[in-house]
PDB file of N, CA and C in Angstrom:
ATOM      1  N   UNK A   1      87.159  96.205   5.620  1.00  0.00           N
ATOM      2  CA  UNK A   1      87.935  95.025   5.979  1.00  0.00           C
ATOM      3  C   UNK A   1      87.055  93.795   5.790  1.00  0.00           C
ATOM      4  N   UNK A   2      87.647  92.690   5.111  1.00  0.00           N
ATOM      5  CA  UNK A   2      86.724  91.694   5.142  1.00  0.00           C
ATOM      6  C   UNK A   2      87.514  90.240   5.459  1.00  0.00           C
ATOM      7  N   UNK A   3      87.263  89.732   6.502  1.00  0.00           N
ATOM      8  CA  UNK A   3      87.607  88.365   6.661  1.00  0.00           C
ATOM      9  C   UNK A   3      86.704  87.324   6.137  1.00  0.00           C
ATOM     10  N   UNK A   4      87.253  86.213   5.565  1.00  0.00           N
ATOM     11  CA  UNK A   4      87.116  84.989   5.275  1.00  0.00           C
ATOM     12  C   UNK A   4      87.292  83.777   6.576  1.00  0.00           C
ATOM     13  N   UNK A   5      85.933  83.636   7.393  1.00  0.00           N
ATOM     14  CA  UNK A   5      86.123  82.882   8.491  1.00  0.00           C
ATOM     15  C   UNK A   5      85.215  81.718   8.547  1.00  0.00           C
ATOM     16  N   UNK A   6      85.738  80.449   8.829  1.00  0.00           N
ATOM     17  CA  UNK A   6      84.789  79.267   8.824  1.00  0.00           C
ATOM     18  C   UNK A   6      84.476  78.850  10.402  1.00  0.00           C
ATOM     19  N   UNK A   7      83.235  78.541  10.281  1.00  0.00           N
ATOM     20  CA  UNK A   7      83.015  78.077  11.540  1.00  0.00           C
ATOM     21  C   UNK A   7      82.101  76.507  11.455  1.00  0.00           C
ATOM     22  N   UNK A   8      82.387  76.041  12.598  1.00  0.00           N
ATOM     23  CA  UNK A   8      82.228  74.653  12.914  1.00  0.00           C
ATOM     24  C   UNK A   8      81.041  74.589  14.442  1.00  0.00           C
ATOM     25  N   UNK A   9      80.163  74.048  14.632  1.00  0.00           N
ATOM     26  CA  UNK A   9      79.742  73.641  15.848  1.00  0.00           C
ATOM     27  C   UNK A   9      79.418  72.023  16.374  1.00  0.00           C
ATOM     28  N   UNK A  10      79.950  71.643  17.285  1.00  0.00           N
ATOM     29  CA  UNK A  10      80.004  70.652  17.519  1.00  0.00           C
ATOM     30  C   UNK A  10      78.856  70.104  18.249  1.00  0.00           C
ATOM     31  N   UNK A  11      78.463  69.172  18.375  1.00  0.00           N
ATOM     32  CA  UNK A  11      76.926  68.670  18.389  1.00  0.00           C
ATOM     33  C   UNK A  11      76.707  67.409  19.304  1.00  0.00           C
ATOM     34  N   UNK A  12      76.770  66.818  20.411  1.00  0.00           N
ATOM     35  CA  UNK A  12      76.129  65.634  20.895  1.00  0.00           C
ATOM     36  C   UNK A  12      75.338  65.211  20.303  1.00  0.00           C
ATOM     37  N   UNK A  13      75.122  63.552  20.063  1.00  0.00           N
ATOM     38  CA  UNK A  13      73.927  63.139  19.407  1.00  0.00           C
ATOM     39  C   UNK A  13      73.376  62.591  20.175  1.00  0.00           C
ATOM     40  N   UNK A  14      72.006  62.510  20.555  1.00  0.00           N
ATOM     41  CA  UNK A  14      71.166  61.521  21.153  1.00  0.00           C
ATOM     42  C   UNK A  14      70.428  60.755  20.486  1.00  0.00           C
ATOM     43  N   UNK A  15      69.939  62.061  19.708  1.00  0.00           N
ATOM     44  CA  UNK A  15      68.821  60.980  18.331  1.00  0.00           C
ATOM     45  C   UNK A  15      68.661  61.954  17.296  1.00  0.00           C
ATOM     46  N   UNK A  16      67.516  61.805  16.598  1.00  0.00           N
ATOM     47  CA  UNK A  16      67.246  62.352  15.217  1.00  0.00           C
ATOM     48  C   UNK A  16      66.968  63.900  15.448  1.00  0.00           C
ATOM     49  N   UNK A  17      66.478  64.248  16.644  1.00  0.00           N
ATOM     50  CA  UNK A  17      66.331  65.622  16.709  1.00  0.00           C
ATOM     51  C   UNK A  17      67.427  66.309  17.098  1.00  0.00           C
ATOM     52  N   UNK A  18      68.593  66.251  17.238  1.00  0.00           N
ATOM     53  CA  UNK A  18      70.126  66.461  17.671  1.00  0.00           C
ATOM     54  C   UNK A  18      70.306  66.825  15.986  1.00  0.00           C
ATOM     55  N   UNK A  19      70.371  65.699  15.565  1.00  0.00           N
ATOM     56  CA  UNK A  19      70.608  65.794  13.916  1.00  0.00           C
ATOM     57  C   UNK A  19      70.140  66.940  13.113  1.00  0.00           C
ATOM     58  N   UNK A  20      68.960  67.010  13.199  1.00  0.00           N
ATOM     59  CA  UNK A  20      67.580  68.408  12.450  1.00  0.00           C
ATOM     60  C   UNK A  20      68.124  69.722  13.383  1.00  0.00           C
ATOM     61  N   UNK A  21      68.637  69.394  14.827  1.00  0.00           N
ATOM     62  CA  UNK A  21      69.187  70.948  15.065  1.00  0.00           C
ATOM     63  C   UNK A  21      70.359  71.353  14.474  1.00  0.00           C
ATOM     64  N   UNK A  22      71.110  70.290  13.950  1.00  0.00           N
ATOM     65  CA  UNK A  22      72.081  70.917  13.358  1.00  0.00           C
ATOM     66  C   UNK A  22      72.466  71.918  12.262  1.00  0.00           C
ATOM     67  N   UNK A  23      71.110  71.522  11.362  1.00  0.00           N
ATOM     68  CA  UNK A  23      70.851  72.414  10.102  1.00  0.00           C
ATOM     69  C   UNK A  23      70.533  73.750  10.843  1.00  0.00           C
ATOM     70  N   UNK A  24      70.098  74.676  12.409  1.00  0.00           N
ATOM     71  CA  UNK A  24      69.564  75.693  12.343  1.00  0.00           C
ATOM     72  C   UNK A  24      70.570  76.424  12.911  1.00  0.00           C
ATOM     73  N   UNK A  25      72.401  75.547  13.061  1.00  0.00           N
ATOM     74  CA  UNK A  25      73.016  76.879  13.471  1.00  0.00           C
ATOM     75  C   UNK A  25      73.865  76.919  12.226  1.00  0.00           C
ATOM     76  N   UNK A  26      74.395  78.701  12.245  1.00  0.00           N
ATOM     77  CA  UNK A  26      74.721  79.303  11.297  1.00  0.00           C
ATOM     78  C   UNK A  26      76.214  79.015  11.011  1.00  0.00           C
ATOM     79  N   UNK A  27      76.659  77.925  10.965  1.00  0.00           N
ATOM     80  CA  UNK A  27      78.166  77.496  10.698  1.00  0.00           C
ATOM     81  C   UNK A  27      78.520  76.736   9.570  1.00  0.00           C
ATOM     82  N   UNK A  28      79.381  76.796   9.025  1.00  0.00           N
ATOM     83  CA  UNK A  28      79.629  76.133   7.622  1.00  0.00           C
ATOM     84  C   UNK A  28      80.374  74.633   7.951  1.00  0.00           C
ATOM     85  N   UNK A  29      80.005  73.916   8.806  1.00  0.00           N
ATOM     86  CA  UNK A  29      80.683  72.872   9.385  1.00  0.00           C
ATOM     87  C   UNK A  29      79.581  72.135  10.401  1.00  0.00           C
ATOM     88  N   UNK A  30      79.366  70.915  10.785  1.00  0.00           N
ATOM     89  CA  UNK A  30      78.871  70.623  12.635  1.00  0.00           C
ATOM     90  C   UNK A  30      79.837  69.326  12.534  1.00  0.00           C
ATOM     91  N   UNK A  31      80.862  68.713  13.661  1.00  0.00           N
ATOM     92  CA  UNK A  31      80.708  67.574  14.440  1.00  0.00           C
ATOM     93  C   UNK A  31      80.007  66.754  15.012  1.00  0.00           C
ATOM     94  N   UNK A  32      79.702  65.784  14.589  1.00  0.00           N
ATOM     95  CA  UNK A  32      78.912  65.298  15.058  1.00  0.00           C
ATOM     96  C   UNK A  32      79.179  64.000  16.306  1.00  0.00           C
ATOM     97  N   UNK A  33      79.167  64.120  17.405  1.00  0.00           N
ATOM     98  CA  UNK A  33      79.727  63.482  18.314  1.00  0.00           C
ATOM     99  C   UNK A  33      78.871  62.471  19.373  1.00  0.00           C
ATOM    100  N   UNK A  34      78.979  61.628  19.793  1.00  0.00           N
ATOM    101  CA  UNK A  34      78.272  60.819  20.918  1.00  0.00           C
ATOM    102  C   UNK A  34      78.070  61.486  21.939  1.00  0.00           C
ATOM    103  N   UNK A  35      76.961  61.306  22.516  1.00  0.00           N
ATOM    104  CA  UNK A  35      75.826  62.544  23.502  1.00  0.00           C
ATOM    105  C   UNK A  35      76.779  60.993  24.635  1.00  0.00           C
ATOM    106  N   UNK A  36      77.362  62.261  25.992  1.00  0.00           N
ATOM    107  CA  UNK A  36      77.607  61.469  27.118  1.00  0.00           C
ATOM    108  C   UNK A  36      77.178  62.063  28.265  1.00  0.00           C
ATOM    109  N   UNK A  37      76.241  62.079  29.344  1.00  0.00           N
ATOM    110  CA  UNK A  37      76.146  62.861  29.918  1.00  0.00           C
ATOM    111  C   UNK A  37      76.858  63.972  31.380  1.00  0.00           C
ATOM    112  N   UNK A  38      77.851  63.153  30.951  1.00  0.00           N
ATOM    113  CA  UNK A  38      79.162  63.235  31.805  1.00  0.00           C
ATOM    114  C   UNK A  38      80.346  63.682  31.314  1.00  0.00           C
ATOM    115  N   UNK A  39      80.597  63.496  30.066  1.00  0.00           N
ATOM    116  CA  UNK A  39      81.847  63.871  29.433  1.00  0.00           C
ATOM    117  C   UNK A  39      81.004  64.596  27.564  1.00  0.00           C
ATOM    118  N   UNK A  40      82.070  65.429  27.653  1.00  0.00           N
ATOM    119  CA  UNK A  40      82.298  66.377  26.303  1.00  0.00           C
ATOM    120  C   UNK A  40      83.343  65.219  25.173  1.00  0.00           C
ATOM    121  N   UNK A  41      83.304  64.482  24.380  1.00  0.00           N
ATOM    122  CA  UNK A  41      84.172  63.785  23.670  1.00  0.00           C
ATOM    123  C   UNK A  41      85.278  62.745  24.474  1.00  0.00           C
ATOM    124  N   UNK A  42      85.821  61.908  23.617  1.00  0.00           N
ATOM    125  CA  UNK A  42      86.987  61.103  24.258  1.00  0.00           C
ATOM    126  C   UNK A  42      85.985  60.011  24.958  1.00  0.00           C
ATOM    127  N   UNK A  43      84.867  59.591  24.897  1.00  0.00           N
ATOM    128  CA  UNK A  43      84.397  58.968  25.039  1.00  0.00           C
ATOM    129  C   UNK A  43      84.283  57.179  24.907  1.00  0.00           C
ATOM    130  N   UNK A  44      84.720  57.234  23.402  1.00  0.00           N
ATOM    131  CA  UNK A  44      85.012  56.046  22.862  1.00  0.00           C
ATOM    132  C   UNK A  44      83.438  55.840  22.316  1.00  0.00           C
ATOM    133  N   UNK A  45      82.162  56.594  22.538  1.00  0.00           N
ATOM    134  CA  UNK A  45      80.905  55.980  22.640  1.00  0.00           C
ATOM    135  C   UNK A  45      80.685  56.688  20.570  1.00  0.00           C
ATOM    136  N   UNK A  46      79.925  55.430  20.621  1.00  0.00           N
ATOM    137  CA  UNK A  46      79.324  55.922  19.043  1.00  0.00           C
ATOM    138  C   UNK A  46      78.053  56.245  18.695  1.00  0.00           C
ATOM    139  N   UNK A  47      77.047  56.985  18.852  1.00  0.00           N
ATOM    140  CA  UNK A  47      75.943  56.805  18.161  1.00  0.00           C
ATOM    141  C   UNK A  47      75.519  56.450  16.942  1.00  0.00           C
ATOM    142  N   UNK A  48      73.961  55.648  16.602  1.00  0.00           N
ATOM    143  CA  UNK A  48      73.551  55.132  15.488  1.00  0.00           C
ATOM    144  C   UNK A  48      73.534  56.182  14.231  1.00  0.00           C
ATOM    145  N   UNK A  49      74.927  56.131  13.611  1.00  0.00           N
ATOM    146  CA  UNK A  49      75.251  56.946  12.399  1.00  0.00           C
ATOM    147  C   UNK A  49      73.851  56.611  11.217  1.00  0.00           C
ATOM    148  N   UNK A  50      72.856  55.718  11.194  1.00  0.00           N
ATOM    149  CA  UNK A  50      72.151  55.515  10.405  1.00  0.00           C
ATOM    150  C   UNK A  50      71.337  56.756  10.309  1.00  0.00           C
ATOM    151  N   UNK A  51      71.150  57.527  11.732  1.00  0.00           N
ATOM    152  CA  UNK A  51      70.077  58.472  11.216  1.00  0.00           C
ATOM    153  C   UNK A  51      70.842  60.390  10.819  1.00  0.00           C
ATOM    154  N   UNK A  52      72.253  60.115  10.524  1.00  0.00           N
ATOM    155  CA  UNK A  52      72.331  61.290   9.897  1.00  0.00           C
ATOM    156  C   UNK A  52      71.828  61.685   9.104  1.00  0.00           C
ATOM    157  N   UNK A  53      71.338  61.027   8.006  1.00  0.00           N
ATOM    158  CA  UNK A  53      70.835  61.459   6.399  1.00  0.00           C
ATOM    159  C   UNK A  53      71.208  62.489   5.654  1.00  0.00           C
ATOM    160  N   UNK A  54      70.699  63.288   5.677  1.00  0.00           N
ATOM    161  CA  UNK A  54      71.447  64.401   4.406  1.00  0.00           C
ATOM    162  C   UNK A  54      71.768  65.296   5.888  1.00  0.00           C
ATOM    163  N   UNK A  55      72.769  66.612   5.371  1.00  0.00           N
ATOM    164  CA  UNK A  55      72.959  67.844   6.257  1.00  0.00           C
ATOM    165  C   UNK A  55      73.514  68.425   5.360  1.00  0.00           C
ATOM    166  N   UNK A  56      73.405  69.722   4.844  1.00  0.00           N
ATOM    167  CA  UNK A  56      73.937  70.737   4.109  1.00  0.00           C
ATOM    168  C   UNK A  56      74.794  71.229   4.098  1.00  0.00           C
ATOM    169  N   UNK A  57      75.712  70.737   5.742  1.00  0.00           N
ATOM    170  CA  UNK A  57      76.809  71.266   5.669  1.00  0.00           C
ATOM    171  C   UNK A  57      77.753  70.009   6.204  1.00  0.00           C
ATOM    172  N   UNK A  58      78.849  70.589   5.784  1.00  0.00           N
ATOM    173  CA  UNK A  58      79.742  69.517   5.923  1.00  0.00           C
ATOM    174  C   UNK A  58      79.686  68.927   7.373  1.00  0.00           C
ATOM    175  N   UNK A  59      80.181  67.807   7.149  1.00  0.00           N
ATOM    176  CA  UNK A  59      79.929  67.189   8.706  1.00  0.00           C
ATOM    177  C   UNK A  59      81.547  66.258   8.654  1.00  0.00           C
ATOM    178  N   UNK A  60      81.797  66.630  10.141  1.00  0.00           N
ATOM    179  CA  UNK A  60      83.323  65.551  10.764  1.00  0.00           C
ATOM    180  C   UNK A  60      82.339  64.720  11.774  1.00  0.00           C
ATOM    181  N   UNK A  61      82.534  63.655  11.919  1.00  0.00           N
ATOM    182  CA  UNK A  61      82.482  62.438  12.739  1.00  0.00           C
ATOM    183  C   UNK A  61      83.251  62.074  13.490  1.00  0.00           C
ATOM    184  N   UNK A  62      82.612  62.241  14.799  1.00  0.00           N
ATOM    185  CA  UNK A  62      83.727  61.903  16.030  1.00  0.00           C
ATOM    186  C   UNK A  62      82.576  60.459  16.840  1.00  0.00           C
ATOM    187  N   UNK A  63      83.372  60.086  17.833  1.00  0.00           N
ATOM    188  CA  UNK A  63      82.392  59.493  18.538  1.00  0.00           C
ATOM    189  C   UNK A  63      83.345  57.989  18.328  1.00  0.00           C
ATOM    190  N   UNK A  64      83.910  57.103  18.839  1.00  0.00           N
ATOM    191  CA  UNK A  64      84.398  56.032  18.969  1.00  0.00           C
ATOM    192  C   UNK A  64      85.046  55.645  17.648  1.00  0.00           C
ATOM    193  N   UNK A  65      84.992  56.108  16.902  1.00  0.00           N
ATOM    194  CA  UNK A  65      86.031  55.819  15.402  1.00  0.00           C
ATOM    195  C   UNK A  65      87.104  54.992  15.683  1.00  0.00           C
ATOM    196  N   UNK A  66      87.509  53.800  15.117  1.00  0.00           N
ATOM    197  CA  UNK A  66      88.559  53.052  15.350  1.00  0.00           C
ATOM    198  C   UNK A  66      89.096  52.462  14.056  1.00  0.00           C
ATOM    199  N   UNK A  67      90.375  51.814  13.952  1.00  0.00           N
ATOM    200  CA  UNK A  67      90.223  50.790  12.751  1.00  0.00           C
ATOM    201  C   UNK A  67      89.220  49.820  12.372  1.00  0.00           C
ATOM    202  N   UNK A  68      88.680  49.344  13.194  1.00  0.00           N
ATOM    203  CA  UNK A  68      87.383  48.791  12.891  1.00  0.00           C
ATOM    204  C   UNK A  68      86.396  48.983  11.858  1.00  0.00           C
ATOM    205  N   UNK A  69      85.798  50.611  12.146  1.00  0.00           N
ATOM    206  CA  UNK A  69      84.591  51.380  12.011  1.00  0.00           C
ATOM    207  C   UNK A  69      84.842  51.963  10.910  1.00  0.00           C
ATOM    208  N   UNK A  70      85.893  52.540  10.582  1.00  0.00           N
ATOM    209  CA  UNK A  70      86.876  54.024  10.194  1.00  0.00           C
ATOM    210  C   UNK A  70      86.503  53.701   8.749  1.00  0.00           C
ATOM    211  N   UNK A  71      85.923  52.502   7.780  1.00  0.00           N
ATOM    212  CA  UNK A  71      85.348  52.312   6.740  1.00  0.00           C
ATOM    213  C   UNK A  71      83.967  52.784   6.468  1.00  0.00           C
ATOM    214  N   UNK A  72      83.347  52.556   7.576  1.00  0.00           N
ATOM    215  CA  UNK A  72      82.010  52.896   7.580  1.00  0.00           C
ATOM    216  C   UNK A  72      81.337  53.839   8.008  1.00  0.00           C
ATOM    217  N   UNK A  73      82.423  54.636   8.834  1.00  0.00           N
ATOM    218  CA  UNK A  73      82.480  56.312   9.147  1.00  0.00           C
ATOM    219  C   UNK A  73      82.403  57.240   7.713  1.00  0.00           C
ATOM    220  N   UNK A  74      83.583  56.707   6.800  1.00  0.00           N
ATOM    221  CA  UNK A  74      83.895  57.473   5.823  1.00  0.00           C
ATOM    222  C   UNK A  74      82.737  56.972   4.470  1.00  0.00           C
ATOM    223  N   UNK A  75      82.472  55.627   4.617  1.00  0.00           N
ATOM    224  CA  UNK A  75      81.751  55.177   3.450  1.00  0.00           C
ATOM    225  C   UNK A  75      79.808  56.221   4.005  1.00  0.00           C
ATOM    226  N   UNK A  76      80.219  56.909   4.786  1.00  0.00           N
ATOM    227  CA  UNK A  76      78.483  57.489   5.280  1.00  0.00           C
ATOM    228  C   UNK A  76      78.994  59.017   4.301  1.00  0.00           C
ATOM    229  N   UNK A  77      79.856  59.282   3.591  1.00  0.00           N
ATOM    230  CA  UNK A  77      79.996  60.596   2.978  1.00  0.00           C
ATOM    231  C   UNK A  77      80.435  61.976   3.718  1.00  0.00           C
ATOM    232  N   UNK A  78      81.079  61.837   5.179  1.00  0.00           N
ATOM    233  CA  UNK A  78      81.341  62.754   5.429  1.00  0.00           C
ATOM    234  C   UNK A  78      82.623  63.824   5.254  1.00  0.00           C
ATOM    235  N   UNK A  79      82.770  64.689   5.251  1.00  0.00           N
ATOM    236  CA  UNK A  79      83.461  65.479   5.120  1.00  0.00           C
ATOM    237  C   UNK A  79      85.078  65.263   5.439  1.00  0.00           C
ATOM    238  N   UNK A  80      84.853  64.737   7.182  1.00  0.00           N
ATOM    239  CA  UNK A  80      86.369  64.335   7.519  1.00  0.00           C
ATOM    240  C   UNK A  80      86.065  63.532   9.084  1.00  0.00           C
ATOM    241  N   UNK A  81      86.476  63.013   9.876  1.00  0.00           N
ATOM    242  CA  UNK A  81      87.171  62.443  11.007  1.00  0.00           C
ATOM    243  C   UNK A  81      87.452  62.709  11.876  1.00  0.00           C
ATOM    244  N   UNK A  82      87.196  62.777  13.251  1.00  0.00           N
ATOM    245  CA  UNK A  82      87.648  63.177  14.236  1.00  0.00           C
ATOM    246  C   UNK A  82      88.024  61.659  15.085  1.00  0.00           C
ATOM    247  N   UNK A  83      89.432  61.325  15.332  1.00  0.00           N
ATOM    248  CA  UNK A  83      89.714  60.230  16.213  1.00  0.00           C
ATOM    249  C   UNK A  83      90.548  60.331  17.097  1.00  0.00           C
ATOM    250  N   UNK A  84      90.273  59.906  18.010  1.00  0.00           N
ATOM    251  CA  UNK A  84      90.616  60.356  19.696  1.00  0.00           C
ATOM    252  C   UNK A  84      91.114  58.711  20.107  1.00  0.00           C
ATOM    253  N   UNK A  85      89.770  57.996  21.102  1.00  0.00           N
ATOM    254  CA  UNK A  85      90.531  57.277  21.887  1.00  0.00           C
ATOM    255  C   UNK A  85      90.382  55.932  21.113  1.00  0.00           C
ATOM    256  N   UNK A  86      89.978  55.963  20.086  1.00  0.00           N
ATOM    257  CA  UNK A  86      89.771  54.605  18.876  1.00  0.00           C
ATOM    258  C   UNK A  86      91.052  54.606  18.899  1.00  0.00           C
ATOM    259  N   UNK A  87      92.072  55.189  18.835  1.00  0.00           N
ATOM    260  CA  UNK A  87      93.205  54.516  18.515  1.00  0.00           C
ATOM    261  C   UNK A  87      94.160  54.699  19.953  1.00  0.00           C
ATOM    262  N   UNK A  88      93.757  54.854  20.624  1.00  0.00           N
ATOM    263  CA  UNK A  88      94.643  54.833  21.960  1.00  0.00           C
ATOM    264  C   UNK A  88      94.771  53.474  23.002  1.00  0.00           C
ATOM    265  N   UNK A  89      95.734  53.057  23.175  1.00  0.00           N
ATOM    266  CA  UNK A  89      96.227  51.979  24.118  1.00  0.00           C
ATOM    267  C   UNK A  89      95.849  52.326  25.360  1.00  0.00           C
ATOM    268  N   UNK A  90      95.923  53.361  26.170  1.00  0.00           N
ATOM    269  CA  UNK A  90      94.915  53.446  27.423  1.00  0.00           C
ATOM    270  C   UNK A  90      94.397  55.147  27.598  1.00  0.00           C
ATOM    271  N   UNK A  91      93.755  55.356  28.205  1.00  0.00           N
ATOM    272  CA  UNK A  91      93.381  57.143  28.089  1.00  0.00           C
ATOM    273  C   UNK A  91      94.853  58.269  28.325  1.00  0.00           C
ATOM    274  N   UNK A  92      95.077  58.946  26.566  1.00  0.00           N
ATOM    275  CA  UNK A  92      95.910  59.755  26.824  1.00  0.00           C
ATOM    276  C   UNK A  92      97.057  59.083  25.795  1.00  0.00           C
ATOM    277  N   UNK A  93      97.009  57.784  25.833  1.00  0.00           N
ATOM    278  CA  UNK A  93      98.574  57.216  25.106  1.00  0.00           C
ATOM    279  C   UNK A  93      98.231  56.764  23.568  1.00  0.00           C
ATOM    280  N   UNK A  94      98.662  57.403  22.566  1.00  0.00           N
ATOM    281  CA  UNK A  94      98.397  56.504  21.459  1.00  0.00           C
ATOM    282  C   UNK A  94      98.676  55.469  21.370  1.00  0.00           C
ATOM    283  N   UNK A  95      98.182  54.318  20.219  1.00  0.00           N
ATOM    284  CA  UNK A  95      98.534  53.006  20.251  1.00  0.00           C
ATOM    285  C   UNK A  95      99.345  53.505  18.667  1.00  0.00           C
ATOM    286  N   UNK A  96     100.522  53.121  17.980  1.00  0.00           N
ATOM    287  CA  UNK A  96     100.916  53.416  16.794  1.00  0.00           C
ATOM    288  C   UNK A  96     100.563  52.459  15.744  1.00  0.00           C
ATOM    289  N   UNK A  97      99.983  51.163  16.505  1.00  0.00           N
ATOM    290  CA  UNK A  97      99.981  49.998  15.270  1.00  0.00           C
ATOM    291  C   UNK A  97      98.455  50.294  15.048  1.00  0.00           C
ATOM    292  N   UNK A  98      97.823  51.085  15.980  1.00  0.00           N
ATOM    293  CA  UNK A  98      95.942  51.132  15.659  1.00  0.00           C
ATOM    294  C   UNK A  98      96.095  52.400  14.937  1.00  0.00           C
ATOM    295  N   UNK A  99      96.980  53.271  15.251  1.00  0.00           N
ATOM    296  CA  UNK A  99      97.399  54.276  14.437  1.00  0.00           C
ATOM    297  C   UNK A  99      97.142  54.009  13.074  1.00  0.00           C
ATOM    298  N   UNK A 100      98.614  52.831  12.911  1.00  0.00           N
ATOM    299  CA  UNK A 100      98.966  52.481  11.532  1.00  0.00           C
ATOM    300  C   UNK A 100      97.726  51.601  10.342  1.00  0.00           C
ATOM    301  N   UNK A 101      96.848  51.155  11.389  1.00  0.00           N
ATOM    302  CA  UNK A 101      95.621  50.512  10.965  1.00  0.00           C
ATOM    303  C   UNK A 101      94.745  51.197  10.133  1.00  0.00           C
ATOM    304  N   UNK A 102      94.164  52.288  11.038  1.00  0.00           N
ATOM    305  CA  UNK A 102      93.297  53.231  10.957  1.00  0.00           C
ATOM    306  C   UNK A 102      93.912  53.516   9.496  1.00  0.00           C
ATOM    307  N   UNK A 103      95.137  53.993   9.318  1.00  0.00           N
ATOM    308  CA  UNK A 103      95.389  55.183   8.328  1.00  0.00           C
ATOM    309  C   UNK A 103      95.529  53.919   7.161  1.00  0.00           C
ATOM    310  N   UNK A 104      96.000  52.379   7.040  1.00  0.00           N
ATOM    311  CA  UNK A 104      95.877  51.474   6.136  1.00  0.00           C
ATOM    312  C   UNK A 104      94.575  51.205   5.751  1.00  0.00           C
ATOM    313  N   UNK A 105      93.370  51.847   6.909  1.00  0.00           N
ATOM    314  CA  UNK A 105      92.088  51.304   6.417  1.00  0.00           C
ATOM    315  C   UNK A 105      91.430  52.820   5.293  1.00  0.00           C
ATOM    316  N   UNK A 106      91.476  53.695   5.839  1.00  0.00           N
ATOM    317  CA  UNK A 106      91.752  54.550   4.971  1.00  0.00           C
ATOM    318  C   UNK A 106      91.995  54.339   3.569  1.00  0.00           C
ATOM    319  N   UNK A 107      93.763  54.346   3.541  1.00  0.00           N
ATOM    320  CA  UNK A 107      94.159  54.305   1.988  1.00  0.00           C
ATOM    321  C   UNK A 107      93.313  53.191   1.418  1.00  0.00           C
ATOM    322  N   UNK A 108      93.258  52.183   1.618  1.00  0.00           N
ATOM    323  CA  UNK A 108      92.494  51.059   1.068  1.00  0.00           C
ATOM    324  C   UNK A 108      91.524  51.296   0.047  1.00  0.00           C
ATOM    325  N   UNK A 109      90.693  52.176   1.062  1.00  0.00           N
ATOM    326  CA  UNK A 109      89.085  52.680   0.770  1.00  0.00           C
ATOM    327  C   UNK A 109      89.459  53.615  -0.753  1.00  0.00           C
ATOM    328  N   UNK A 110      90.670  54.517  -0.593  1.00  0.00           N
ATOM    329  CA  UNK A 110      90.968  55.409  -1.517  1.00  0.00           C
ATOM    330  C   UNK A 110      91.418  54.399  -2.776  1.00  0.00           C
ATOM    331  N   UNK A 111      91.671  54.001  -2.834  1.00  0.00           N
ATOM    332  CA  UNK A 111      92.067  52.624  -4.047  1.00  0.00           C
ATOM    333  C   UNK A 111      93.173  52.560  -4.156  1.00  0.00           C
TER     334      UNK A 111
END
């Protein structure tokens, strides 16, 4: 029997050594998310995306993503997106026009 299974691990960042552990687990994926010491994601918080640099494996970006950012999330080469409360009107409620932002800032980028 052989399955075809992908795996992902998701990652707090604090700093550059958060980053270098990511290359030593065995998953074909990491998230890379804002280190809170209180909360697991939904944070809204971003860490300094400057020191990802290379990673071998694909990487999603979570961590405060908004229409704002959502250019410069994607212009860093990653894989895909994770957005939570960047586009939410208060914790829990989407906003549809930051919605509609986000996904106009997007296509843009695509030409």
């Amino acid at each position: 029997l052989s399955i075809n299974v992908r795996t992902m691990k998701a990652i707090r960042v604090k700093d550059q050594e958060d980053i270098e552990r990511a290359e030593s687990f065995f998953t074909d994926a990491v998230l890379l998310d804002a280190f809170d010491p209180e909360k697991y994601g939904g944070t809204g918080l971003t860490f300094d995306w400057n020191i990802i640099g290379h990673i071998s494996k694909r990487i999603f970006l979570a961590g405060g993503i908004n229409p704002d950012n959502v250019a410069a999330a994607i212009g860093l080469g990653v894989y895909g997106i994770d957005v939570c409360s960047g586009i939410e009107a208060k914790p829990g409620k989407k906003d549809h026009r930051k919605m509609r932002k986000l996904f106009e800032n997007i296509q843009r980028l695509r030409g």
